[in-house]
PDB file of C-alpha atoms in Angstrom:
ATOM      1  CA  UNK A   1      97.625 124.093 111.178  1.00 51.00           C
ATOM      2  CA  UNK A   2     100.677 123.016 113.282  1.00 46.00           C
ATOM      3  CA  UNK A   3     102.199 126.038 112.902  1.00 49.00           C
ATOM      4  CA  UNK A   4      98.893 127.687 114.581  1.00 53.00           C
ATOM      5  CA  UNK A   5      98.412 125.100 116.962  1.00 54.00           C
ATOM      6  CA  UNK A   6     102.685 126.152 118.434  1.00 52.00           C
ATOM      7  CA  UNK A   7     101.549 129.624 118.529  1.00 51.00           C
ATOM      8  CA  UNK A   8      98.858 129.558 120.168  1.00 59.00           C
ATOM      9  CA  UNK A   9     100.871 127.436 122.548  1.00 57.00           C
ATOM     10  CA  UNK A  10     103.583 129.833 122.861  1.00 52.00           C
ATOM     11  CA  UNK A  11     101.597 132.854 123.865  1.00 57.00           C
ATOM     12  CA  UNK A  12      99.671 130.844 126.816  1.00 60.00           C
ATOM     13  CA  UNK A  13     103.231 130.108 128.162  1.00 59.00           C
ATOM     14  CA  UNK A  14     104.572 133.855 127.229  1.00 55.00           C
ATOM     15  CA  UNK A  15     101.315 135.213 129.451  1.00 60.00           C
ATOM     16  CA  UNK A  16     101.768 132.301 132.039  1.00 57.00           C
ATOM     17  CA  UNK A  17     105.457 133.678 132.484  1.00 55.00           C
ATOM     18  CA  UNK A  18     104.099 137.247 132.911  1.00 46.00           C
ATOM     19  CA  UNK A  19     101.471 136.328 135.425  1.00 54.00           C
ATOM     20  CA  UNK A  20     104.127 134.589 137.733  1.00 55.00           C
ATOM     21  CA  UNK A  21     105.944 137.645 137.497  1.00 47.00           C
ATOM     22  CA  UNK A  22     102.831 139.652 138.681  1.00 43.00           C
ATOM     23  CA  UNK A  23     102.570 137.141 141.180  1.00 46.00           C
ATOM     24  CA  UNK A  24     106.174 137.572 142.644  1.00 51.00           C
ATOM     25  CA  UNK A  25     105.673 141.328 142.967  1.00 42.00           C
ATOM     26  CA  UNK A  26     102.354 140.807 144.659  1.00 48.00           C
ATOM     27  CA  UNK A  27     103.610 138.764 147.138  1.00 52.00           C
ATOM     28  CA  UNK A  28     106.100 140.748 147.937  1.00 49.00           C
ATOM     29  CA  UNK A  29     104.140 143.658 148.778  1.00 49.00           C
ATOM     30  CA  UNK A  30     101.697 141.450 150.876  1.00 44.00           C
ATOM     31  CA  UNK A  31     104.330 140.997 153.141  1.00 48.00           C
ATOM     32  CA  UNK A  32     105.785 143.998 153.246  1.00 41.00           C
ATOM     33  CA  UNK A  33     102.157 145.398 154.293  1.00 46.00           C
ATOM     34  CA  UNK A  34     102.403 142.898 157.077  1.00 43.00           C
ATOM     35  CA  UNK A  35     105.839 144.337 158.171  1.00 47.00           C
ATOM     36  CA  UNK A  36     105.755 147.944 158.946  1.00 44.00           C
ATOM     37  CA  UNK A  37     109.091 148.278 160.760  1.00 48.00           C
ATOM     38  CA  UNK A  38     111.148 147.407 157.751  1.00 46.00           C
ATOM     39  CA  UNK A  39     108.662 149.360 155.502  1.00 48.00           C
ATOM     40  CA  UNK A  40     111.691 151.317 154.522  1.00 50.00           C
ATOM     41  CA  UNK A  41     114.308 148.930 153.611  1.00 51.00           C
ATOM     42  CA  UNK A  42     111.424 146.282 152.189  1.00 49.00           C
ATOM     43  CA  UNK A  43     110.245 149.958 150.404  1.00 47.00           C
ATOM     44  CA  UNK A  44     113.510 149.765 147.827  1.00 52.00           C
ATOM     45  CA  UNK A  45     113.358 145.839 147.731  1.00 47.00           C
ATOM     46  CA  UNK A  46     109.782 146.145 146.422  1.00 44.00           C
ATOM     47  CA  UNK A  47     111.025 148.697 144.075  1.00 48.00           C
ATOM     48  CA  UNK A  48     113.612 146.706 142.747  1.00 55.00           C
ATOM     49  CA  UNK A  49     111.152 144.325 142.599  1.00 50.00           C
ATOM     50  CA  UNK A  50     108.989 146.337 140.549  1.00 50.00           C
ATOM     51  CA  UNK A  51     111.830 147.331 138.127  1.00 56.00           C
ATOM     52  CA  UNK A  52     113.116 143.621 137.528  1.00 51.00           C
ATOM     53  CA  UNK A  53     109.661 142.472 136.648  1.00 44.00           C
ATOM     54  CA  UNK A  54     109.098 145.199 134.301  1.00 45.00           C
ATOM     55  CA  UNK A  55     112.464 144.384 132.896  1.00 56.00           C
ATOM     56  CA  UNK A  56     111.715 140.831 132.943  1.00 53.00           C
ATOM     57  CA  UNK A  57     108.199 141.346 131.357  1.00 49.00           C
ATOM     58  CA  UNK A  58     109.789 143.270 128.274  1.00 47.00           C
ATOM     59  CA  UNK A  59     112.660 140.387 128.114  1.00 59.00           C
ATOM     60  CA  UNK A  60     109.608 138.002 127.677  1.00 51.00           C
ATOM     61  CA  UNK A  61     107.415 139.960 124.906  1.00 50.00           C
ATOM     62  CA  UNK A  62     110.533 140.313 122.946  1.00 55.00           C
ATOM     63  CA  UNK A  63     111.106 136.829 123.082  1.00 56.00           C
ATOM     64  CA  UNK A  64     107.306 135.807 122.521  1.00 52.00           C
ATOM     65  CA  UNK A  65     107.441 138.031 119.717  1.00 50.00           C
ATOM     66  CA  UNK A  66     111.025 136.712 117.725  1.00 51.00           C
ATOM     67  CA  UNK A  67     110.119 133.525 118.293  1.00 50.00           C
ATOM     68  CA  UNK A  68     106.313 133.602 116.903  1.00 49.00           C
ATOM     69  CA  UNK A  69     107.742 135.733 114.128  1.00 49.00           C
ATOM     70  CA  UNK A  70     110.340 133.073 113.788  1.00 48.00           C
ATOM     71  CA  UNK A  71     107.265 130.324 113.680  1.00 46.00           C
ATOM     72  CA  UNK A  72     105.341 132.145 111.222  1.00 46.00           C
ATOM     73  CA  UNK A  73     107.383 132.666 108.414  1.00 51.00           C
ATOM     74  CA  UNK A  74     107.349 130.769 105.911  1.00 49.00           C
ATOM     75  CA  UNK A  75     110.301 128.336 105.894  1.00 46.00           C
ATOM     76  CA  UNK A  76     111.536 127.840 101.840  1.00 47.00           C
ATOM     77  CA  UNK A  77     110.403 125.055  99.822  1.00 47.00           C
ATOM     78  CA  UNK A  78     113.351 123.463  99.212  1.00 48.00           C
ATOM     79  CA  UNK A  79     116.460 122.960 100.646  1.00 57.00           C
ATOM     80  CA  UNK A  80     119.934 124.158  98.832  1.00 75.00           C
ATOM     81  CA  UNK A  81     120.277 121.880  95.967  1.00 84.00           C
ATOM     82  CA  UNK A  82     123.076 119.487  96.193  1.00 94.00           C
ATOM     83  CA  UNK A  83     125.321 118.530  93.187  1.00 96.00           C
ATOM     84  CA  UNK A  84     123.819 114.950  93.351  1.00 96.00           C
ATOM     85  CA  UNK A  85     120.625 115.935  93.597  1.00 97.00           C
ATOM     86  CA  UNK A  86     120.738 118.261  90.531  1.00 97.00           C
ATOM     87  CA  UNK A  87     122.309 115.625  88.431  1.00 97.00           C
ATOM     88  CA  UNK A  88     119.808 112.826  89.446  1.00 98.00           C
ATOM     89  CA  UNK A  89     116.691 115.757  88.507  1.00 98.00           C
ATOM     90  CA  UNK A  90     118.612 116.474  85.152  1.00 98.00           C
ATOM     91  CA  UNK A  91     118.975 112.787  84.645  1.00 98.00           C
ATOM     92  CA  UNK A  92     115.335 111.856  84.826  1.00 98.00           C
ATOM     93  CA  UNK A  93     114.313 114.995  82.744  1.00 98.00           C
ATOM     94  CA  UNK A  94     116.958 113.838  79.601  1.00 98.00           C
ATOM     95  CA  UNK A  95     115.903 110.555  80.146  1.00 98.00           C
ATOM     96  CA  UNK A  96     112.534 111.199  79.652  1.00 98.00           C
ATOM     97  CA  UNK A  97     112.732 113.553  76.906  1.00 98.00           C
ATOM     98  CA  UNK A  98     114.964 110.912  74.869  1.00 98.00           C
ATOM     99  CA  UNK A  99     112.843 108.146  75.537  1.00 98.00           C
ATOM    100  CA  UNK A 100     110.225 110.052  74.041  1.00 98.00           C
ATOM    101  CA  UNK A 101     112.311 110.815  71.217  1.00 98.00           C
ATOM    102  CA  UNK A 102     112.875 107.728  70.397  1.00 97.00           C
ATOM    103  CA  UNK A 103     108.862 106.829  70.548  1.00 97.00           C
ATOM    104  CA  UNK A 104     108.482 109.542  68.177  1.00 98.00           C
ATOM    105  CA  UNK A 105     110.805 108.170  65.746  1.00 97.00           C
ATOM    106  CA  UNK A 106     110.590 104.540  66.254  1.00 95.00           C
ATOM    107  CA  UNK A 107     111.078 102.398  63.204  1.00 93.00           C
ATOM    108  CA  UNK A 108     113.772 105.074  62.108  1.00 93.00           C
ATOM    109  CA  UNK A 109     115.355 104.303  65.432  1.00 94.00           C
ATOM    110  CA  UNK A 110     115.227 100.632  65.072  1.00 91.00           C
ATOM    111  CA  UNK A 111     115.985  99.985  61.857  1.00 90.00           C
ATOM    112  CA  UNK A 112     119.574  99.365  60.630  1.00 85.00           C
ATOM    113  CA  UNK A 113     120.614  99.836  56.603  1.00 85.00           C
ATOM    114  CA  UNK A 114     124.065  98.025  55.391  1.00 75.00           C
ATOM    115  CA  UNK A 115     125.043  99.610  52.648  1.00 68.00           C
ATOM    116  CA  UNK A 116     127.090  97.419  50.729  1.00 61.00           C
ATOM    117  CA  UNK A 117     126.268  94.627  52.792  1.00 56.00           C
ATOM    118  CA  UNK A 118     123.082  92.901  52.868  1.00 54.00           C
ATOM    119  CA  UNK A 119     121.030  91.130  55.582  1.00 52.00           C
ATOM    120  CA  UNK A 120     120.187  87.826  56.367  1.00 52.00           C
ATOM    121  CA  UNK A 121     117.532  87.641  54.206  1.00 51.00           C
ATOM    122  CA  UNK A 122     119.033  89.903  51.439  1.00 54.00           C
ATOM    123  CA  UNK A 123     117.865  93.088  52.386  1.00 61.00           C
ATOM    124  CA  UNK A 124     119.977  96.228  53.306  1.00 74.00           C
ATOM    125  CA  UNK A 125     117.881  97.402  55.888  1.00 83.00           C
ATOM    126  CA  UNK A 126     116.476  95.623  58.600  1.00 83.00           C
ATOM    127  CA  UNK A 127     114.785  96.447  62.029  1.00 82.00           C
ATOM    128  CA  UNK A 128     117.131  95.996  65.054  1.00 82.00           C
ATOM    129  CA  UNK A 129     115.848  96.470  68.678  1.00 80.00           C
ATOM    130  CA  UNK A 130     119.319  97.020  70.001  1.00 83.00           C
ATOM    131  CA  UNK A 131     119.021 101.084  70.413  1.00 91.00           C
ATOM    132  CA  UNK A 132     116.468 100.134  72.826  1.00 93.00           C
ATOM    133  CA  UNK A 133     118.817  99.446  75.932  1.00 92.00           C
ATOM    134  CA  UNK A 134     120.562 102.380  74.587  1.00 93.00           C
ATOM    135  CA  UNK A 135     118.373 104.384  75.753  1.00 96.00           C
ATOM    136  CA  UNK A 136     116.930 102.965  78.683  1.00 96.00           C
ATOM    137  CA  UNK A 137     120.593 103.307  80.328  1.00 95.00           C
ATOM    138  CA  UNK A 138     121.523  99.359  79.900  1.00 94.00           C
ATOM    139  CA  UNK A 139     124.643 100.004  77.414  1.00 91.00           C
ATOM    140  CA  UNK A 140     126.707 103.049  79.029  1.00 93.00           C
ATOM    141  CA  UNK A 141     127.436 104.363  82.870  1.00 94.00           C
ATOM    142  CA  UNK A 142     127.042 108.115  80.938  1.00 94.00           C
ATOM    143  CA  UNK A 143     123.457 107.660  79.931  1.00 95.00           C
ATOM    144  CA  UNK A 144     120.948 109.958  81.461  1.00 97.00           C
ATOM    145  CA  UNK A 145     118.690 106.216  82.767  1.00 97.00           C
ATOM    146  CA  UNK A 146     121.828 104.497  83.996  1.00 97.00           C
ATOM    147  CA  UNK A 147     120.457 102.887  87.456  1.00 96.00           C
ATOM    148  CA  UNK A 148     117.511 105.535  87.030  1.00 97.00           C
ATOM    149  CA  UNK A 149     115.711 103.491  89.886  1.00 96.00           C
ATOM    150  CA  UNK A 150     118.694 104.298  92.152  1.00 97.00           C
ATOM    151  CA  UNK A 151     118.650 107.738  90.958  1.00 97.00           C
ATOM    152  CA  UNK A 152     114.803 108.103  91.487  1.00 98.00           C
ATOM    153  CA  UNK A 153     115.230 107.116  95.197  1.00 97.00           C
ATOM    154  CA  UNK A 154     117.900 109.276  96.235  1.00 97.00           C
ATOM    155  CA  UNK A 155     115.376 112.271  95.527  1.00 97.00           C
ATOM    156  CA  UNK A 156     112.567 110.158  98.022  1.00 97.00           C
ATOM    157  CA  UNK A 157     112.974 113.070 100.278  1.00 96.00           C
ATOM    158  CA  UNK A 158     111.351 115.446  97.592  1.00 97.00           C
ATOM    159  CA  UNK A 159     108.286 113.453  97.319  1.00 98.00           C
ATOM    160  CA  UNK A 160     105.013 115.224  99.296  1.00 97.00           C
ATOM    161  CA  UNK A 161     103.189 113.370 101.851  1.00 96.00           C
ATOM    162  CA  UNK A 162     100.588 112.379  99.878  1.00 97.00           C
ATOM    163  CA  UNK A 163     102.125 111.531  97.011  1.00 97.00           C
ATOM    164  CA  UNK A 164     104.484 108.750  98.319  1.00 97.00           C
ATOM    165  CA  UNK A 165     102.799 106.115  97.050  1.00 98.00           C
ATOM    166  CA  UNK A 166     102.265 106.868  93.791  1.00 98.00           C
ATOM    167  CA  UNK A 167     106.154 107.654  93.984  1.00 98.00           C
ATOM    168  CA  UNK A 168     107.233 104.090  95.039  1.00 98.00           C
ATOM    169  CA  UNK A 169     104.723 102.849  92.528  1.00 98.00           C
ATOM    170  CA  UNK A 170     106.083 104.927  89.765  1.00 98.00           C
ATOM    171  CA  UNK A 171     110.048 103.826  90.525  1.00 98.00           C
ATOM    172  CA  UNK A 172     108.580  99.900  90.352  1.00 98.00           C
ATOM    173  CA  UNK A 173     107.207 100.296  87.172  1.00 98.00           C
ATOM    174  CA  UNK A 174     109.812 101.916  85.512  1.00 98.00           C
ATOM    175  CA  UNK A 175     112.405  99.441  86.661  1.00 97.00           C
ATOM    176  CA  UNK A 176     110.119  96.672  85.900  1.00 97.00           C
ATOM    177  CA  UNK A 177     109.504  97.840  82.156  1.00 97.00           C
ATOM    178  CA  UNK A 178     113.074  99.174  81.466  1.00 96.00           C
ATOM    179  CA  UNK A 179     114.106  95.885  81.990  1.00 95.00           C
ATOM    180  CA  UNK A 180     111.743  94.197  80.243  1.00 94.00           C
ATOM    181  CA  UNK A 181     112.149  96.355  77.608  1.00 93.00           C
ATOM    182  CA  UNK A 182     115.738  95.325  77.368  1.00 90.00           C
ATOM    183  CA  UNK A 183     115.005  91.718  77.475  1.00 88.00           C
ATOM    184  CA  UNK A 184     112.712  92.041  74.767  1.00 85.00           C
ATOM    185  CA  UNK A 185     115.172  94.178  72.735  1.00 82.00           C
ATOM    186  CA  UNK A 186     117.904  91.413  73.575  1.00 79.00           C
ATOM    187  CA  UNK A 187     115.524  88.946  72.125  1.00 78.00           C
ATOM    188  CA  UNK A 188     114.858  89.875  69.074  1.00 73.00           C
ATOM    189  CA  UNK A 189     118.330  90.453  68.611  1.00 65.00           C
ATOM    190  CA  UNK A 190     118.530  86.977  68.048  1.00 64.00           C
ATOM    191  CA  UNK A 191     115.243  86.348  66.340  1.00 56.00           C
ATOM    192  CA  UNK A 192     116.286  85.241  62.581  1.00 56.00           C
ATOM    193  CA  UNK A 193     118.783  83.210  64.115  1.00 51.00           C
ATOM    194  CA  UNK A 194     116.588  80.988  66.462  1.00 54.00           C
ATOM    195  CA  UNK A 195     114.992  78.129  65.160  1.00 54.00           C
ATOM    196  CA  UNK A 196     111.321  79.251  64.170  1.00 55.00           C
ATOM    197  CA  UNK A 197     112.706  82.716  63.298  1.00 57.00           C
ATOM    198  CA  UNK A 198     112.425  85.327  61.316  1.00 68.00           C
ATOM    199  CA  UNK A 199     111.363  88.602  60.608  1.00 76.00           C
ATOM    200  CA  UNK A 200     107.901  88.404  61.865  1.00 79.00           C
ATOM    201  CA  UNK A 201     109.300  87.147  65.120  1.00 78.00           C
ATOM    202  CA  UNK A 202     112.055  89.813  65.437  1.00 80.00           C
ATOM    203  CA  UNK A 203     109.065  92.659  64.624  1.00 82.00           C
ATOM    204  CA  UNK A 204     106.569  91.238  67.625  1.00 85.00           C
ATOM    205  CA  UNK A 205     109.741  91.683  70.011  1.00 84.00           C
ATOM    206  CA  UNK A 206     110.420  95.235  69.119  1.00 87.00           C
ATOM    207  CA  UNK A 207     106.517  95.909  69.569  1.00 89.00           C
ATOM    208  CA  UNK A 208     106.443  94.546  73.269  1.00 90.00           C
ATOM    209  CA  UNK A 209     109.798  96.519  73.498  1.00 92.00           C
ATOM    210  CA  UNK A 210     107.429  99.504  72.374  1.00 94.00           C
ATOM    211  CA  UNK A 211     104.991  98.527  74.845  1.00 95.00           C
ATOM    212  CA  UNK A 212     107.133  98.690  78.099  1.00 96.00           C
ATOM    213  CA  UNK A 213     109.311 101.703  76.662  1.00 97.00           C
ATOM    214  CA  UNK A 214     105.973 103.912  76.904  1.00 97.00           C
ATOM    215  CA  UNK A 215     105.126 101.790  80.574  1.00 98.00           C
ATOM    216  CA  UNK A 216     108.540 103.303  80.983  1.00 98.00           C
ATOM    217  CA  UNK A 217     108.114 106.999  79.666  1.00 98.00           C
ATOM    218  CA  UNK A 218     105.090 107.370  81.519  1.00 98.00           C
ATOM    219  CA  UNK A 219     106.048 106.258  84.941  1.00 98.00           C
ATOM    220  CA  UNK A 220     109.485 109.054  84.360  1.00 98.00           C
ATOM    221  CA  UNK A 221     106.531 111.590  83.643  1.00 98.00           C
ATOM    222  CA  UNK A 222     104.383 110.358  86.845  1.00 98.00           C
ATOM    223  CA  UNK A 223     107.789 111.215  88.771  1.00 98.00           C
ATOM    224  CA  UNK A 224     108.900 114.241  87.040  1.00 98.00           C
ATOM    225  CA  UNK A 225     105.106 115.709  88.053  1.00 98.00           C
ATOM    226  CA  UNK A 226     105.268 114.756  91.478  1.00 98.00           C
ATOM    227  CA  UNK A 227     108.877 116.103  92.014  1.00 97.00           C
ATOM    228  CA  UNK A 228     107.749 119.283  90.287  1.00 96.00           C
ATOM    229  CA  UNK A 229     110.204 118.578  87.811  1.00 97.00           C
ATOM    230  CA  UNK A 230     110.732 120.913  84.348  1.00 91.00           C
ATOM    231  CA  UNK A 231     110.619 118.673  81.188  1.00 80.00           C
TER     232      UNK A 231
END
């Protein structure tokens, strides 16, 4: 590992530092063999010699030693979670967990009763794809999805290595489906009223709505697993 790789590194410049001390000291009693009539004097200079390198030599193993200690432990996963960065996790984790919500209870969820009133076609109840942007964040600033994508990218620093791409790809589909979703849902809407309309053409526009609110649920589970994510 890299972390191996700076250690080993470290040491051979720790022991490099240690042999030029060796080296220093050495020398300096080479020449003060070669210069017996300052034996005495050069005698204390070689001694303070002596005591700086073993001074020196300790200085440098308790360096070595902080700073591979320093190298080698383990450095925490994450950073301190920001306020932003919370909100944005919470966001995609409500977000996902309504969307599937409202998969799980999907004709309740799009179908609208009048009471006292009736429909177009005389009914009391009829299927509406309008909670649809709802929940995908298109109708209020305070819903969990609002600008998910935006949210989703802020948290890019999150994302392992290796994972990246299936990040990016993940974030593109989402956005691409939410808002399809919503066009579909806006649509319908307006299904009975178009020429050609009518019920049969306002139910195949929720069902492609379905269609690219699971595309949609998915890709927020794809990100919530690669972010590590609690849903």
């Amino acid at each position: 590992t890299k972390t191996a790789f700076y250690y080993a590194l470290l040491l051979a410049l720790c022991q490099a530092s240690v042999s030029s001390a060796w080296v220093t000291v050495a020398n300096n009693n080479v020449n003060l063999s070669y210069n017996k009539q300052a034996q005495s004097s050069e005698t204390k200079l070689y001694a303070q010699d002596r005591r700086h390198f073993v001074t020196s030599s300790l200085s440098i193993i308790g360096s070595c030693a902080l700073t591979g200690t320093t190298l080698l432990t383990p450095l925490p996963s994450h950073a301190a979670t920001s306020p932003q960065q919370q909100k944005d996790e919470d966001n995609i984790v409500k977000g996902y967990n309504r969307l599937q919500y409202l998969l799980d209870n999907w004709v309740d969820k799009t179908t609208v009763c009048k009471i006292g009133q009736e429909t177009t076609f005389g009914d009391k109840c009829e299927r509406t794809p309008v909670v649809v942007m709802e929940y995908l964040g298109f109708k209020s600033t305070s819903d969990p999805l609002f600008k998910a994508d935006t949210a989703m990218l802020r948290l890019k620093d999150l994302v392992p290595s290796d994972r990246e791409v299936d990040f990016y790809d993940a974030v593109d589909a989402f956005a691409q489906n939410a808002e399809e979703a919503s066009s579909m849902a806006f649509v319908s809407s307006w299904g009975e009223a178009n020429p050609g309309g009518g019920k049969d053409r306002v139910a195949l526009f929720i069902e492609r709505a379905k269609n690219n609110v699971i595309a949609s649920r998915d890709a927020l589970k794809t990100i919530i697993d690669i972010l590590d994510l609690k849903a």
